[in-house]
Structure formats: structure tokens, C-alpha cells
PDB file of C-alpha atoms in Angstrom:
ATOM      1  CA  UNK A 265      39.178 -49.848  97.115  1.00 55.00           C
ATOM      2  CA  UNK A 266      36.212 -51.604  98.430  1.00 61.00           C
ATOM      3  CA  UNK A 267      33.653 -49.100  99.806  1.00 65.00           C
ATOM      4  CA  UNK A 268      31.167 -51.873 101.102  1.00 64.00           C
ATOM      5  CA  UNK A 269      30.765 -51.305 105.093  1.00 60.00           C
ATOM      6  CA  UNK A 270      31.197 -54.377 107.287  1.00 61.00           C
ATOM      7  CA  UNK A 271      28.141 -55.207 109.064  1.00 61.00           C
ATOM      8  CA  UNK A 272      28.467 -56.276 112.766  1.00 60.00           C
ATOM      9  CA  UNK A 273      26.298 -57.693 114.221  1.00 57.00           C
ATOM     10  CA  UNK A 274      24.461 -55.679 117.327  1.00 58.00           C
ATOM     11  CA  UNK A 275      25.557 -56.934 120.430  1.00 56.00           C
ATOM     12  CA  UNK A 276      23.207 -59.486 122.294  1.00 57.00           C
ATOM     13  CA  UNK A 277      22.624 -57.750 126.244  1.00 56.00           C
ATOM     14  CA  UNK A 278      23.446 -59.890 128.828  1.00 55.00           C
ATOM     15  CA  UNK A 279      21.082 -62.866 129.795  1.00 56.00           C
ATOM     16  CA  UNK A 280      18.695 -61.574 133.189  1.00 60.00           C
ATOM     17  CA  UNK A 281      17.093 -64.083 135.884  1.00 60.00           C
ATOM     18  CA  UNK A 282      13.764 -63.915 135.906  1.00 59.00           C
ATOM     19  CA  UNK A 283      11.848 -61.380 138.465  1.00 64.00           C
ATOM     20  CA  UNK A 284       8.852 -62.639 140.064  1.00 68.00           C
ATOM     21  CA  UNK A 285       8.033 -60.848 143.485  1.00 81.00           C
ATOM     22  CA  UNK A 286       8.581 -63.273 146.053  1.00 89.00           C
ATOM     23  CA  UNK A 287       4.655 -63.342 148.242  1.00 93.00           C
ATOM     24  CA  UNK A 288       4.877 -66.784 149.410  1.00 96.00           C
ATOM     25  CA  UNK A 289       8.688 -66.902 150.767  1.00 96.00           C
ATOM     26  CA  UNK A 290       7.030 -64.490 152.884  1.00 97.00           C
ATOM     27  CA  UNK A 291       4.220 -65.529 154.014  1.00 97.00           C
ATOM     28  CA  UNK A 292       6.339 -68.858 155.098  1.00 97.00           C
ATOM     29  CA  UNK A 293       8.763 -66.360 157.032  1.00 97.00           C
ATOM     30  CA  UNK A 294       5.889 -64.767 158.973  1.00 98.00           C
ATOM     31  CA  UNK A 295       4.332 -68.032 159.754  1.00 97.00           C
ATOM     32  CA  UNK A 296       7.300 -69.673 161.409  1.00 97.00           C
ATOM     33  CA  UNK A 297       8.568 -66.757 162.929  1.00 98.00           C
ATOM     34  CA  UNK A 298       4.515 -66.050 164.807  1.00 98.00           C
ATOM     35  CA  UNK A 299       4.779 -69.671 165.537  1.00 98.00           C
ATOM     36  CA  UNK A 300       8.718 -69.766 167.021  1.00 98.00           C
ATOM     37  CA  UNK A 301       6.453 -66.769 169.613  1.00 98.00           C
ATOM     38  CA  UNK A 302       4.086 -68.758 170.056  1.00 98.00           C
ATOM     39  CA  UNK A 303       6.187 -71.751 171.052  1.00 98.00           C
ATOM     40  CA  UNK A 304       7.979 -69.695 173.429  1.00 98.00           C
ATOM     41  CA  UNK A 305       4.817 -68.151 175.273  1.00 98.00           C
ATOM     42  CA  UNK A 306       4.005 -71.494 175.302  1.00 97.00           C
ATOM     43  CA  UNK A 307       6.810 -72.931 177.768  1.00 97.00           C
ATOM     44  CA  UNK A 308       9.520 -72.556 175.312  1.00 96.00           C
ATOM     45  CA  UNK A 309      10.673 -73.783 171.958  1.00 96.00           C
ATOM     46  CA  UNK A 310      12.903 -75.904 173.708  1.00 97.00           C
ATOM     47  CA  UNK A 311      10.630 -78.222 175.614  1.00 97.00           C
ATOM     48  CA  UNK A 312       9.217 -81.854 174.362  1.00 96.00           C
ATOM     49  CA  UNK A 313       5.999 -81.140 175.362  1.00 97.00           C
ATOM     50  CA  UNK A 314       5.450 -77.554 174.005  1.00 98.00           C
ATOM     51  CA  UNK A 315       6.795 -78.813 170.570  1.00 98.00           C
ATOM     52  CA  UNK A 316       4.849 -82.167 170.342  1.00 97.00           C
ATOM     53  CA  UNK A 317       1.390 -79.815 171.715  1.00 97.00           C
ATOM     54  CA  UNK A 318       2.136 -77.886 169.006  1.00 98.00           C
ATOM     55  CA  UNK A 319       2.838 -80.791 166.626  1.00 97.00           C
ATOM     56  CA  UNK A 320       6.289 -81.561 166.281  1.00 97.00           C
ATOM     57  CA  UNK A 321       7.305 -84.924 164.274  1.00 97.00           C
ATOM     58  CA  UNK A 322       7.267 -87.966 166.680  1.00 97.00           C
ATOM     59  CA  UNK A 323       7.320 -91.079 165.662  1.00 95.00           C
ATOM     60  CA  UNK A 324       5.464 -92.720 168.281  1.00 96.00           C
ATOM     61  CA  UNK A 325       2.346 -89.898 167.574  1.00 97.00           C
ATOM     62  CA  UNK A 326       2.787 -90.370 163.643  1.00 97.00           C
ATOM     63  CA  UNK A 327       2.444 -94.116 164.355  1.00 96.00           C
ATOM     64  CA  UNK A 328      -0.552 -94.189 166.020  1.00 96.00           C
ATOM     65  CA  UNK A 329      -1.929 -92.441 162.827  1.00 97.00           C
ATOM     66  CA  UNK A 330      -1.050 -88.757 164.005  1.00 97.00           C
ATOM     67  CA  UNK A 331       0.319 -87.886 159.963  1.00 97.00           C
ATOM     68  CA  UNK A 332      -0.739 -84.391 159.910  1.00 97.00           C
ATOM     69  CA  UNK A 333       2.417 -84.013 162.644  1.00 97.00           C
ATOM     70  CA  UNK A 334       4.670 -84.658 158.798  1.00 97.00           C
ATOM     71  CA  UNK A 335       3.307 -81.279 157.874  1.00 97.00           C
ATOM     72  CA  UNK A 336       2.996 -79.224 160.961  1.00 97.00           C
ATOM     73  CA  UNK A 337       6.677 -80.078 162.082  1.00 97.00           C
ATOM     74  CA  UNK A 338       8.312 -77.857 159.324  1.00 97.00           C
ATOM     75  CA  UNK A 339       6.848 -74.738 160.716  1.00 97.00           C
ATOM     76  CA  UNK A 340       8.330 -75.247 164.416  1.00 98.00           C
ATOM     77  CA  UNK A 341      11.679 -74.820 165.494  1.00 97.00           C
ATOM     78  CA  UNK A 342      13.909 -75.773 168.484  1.00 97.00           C
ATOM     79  CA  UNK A 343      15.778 -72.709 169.949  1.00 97.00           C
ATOM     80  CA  UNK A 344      16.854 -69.362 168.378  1.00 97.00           C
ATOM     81  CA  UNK A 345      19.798 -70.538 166.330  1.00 97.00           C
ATOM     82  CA  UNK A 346      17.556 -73.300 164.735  1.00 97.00           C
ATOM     83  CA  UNK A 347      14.603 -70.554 163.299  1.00 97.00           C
ATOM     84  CA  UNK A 348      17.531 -68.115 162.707  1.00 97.00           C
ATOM     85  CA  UNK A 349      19.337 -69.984 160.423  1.00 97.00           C
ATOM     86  CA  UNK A 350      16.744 -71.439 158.945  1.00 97.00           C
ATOM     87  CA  UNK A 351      14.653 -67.971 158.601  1.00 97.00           C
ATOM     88  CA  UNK A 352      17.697 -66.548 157.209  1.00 97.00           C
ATOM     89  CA  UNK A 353      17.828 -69.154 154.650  1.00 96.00           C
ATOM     90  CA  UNK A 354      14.118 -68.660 153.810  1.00 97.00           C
ATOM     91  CA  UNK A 355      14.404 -65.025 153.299  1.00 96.00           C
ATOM     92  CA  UNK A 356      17.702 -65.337 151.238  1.00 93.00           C
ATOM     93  CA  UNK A 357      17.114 -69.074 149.022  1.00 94.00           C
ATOM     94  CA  UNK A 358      13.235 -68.330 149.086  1.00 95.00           C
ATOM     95  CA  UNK A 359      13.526 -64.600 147.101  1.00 93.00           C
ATOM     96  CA  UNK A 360      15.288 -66.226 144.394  1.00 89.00           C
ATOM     97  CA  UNK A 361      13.668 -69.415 144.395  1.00 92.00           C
ATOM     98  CA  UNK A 362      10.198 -68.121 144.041  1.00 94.00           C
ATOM     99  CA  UNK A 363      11.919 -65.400 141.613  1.00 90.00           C
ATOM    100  CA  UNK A 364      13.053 -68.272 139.108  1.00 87.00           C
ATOM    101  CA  UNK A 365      10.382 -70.873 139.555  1.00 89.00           C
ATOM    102  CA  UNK A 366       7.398 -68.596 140.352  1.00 90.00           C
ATOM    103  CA  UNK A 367       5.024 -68.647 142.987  1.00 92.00           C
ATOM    104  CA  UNK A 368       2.855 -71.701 142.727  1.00 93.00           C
ATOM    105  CA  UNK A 369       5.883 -73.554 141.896  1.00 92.00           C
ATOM    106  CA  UNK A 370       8.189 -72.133 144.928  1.00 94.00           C
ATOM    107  CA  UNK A 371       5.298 -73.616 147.291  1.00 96.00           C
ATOM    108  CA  UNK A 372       4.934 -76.888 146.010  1.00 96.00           C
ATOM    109  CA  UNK A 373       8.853 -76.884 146.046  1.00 93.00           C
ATOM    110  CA  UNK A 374       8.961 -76.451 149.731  1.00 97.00           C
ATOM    111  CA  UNK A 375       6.154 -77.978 150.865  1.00 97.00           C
ATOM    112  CA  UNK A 376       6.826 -81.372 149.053  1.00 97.00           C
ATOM    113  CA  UNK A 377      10.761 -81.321 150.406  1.00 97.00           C
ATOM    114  CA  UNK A 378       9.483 -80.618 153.830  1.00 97.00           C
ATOM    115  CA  UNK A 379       6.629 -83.143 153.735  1.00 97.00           C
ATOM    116  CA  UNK A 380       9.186 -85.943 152.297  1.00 96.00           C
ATOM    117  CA  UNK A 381      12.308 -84.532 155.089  1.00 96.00           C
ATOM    118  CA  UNK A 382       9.858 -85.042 157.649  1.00 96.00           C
ATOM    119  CA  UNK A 383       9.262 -88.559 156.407  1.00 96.00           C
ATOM    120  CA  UNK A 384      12.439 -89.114 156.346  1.00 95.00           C
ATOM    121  CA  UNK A 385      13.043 -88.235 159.638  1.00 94.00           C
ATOM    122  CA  UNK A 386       9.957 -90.323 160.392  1.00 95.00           C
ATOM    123  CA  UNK A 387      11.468 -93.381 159.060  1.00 93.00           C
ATOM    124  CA  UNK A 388      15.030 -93.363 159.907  1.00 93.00           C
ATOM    125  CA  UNK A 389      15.110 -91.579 163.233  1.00 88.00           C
ATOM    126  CA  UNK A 390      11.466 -91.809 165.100  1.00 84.00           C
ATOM    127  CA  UNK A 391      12.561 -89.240 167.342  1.00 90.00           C
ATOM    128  CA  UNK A 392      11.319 -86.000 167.825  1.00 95.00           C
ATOM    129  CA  UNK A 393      11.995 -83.647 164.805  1.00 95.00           C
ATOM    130  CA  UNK A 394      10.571 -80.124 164.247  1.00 96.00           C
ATOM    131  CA  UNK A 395      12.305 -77.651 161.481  1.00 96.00           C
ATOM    132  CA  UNK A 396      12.232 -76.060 157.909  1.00 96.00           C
ATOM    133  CA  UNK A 397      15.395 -77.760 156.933  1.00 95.00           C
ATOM    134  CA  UNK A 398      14.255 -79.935 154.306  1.00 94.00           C
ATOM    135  CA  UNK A 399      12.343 -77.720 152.517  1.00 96.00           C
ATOM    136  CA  UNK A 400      15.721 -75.257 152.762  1.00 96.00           C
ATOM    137  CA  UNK A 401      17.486 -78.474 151.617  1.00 95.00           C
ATOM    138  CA  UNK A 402      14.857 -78.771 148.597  1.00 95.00           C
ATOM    139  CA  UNK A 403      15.759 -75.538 147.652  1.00 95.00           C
ATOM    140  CA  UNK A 404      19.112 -75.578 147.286  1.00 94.00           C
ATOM    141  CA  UNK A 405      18.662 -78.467 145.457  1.00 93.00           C
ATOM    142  CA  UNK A 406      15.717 -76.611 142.930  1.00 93.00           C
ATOM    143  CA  UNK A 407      18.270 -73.378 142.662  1.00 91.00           C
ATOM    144  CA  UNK A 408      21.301 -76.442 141.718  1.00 92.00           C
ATOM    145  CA  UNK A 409      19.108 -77.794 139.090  1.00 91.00           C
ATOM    146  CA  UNK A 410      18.107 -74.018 137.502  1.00 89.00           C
ATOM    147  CA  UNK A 411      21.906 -73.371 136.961  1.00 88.00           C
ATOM    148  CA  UNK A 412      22.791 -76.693 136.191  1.00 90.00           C
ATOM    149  CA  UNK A 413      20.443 -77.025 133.509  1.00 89.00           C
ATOM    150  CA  UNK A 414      20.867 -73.225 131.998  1.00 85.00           C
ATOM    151  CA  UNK A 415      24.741 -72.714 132.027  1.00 84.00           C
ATOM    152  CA  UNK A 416      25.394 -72.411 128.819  1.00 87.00           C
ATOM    153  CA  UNK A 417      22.642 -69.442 128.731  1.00 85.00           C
ATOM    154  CA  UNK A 418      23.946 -68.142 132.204  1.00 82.00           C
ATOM    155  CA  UNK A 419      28.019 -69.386 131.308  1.00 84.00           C
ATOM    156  CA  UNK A 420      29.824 -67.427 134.663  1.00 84.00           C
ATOM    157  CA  UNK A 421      26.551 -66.519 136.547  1.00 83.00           C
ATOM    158  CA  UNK A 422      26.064 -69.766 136.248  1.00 84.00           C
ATOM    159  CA  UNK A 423      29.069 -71.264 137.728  1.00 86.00           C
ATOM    160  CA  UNK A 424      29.592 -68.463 140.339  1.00 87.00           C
ATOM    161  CA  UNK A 425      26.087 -69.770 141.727  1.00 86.00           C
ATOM    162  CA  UNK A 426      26.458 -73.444 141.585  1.00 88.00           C
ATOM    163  CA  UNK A 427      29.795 -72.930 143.358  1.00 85.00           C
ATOM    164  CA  UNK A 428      27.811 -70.847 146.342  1.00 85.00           C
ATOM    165  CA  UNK A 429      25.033 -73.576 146.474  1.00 85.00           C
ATOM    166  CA  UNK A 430      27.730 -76.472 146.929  1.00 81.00           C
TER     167      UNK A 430
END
């Protein structure tokens, strides 16, 4: 008979995510969380006037030229459900994030989706608006795109997250 041995070839290991140690998704947790105390000391998180002192987004103020209130608004939040779901989110959406994209790339990711949410808001609301919503919104939407754009490398991973993020 044929004494030739069939080659196989070696099995490939299972594709890994990326695993850059999350610094800044941390640093953005600490800093909203000393500032939700600090709003509280303050008078509360709750009240108009502690959160525009401290420099909520309000559309009359951002009028009148006040534009640094589009970035300081994403680090102040209204009541204890409001910074802990969206500290939660941070700590949970951030790790991976930053993981994936790295950690120059994480920051700009939030900090351009809560700069443009608090636009947003700016535009279509003029209200007062305070939260990190946008940038949790932003990414979502950067975590969406990751998975979207590897699934064939990813196939069920892929899927399994895409179906969490929706």
C-alpha cells in the first residue's frame, strides 16, 4: 500500500482581542466620580445653579460665548443614578475600548463624542445638559464598528458582541 503520511495541517489557535491596559478609562472614572463629590458638597448635583457654577451645558451661557461649558459638561452629572450608570458604563465599555483601540485613541474617542453630544444638545435643546452619555454613546458606536469590520477574523465573538452592543 501507500506508506506516504498525510500531512495536516497544524491547527490555527483561536483569534485574541488585543490587551492594552486601560490608564485613561480610569483616569476619566476618577475625574467624574471627585467631581459628582464635589457637586454635592457644593449644594447638590441636583441643583441649576451648582451644575451651571460648575459648568454645566446651557445654552443661554454657551451663547454668550461661554464654549468651554461643551467640554466641562461631560464630566458632571445630575443625581446618583445619572453618574452610576454612566460610571458603570465607563468602567465596563471604557476597559475594552481603550483595550482594542489603545490609549491615545480611546481619548480622542470620547472626548470628540462628548464634545459633538454636547453640541448637539447645544443646538437642538438649549437647555441645561450635564453628562458622559455621548461619549458612552461614541463608544458603543467605536466597539460596533471593531466587530463589524473584523467578523470574519472574530466569526461568533464577533456576533455575540455586536448582538450585546445593539
Amino acid at each position: 500500500m501507500n506508506d506516504i503520511p498525510v500531512m495536516t495541517p497544524p491547527a490555527q489557535p483561536a483569534p485574541r482581542l488585543p490587551l492594552a491596559r486601560p490608564r485613561w478609562m480610569w483616569i476619566l472614572l476618577a475625574g467624574i466620580i471627585l467631581i459628582y463629590i464635589l457637586e454635592e458638597l457644593s449644594g447638590g448635583s441636583q441643583n441649576s445653579r451648582v451644575l451651571i457654577r460648575f459648568g454645566a451645558n446651557y445654552g443661554p451661557l454657551v451663547s454668550r460665548g461661554e464654549y468651554w461649558r461643551l467640554f466641562t459638561a461631560n464630566f458632571l452629572h445630575i443625581g446618583i443614578a445619572h453618574i452610576a450608570f454612566n460610571g458603570y458604563a465607563l468602567y465596563i465599555l471604557g476597559q475594552e475600548t481603550e483595550a482594542l483601540y489603545g490609549s491615545p485613541r480611546f481619548l480622542v474617542i470620547f472626548l470628540l463624542t462628548c464634545i459633538t453630544g454636547a453640541i448637539a444638545s447645544f443646538a437642538f435643546t438649549y437647555g441645561l445638559s450635564a453628562g458622559a452619555s455621548t461619549g458612552i454613546v461614541g463608544l458603543i458606536g467605536m466597539q460596533a464598528a471593531f466587530f463589524l469590520r473584523n467578523r470574519k477574523v472574530f466569526g461568533a465573538l464577533s456576533r455575540a458582541r455586536l448582538n450585546n452592543l445593539l
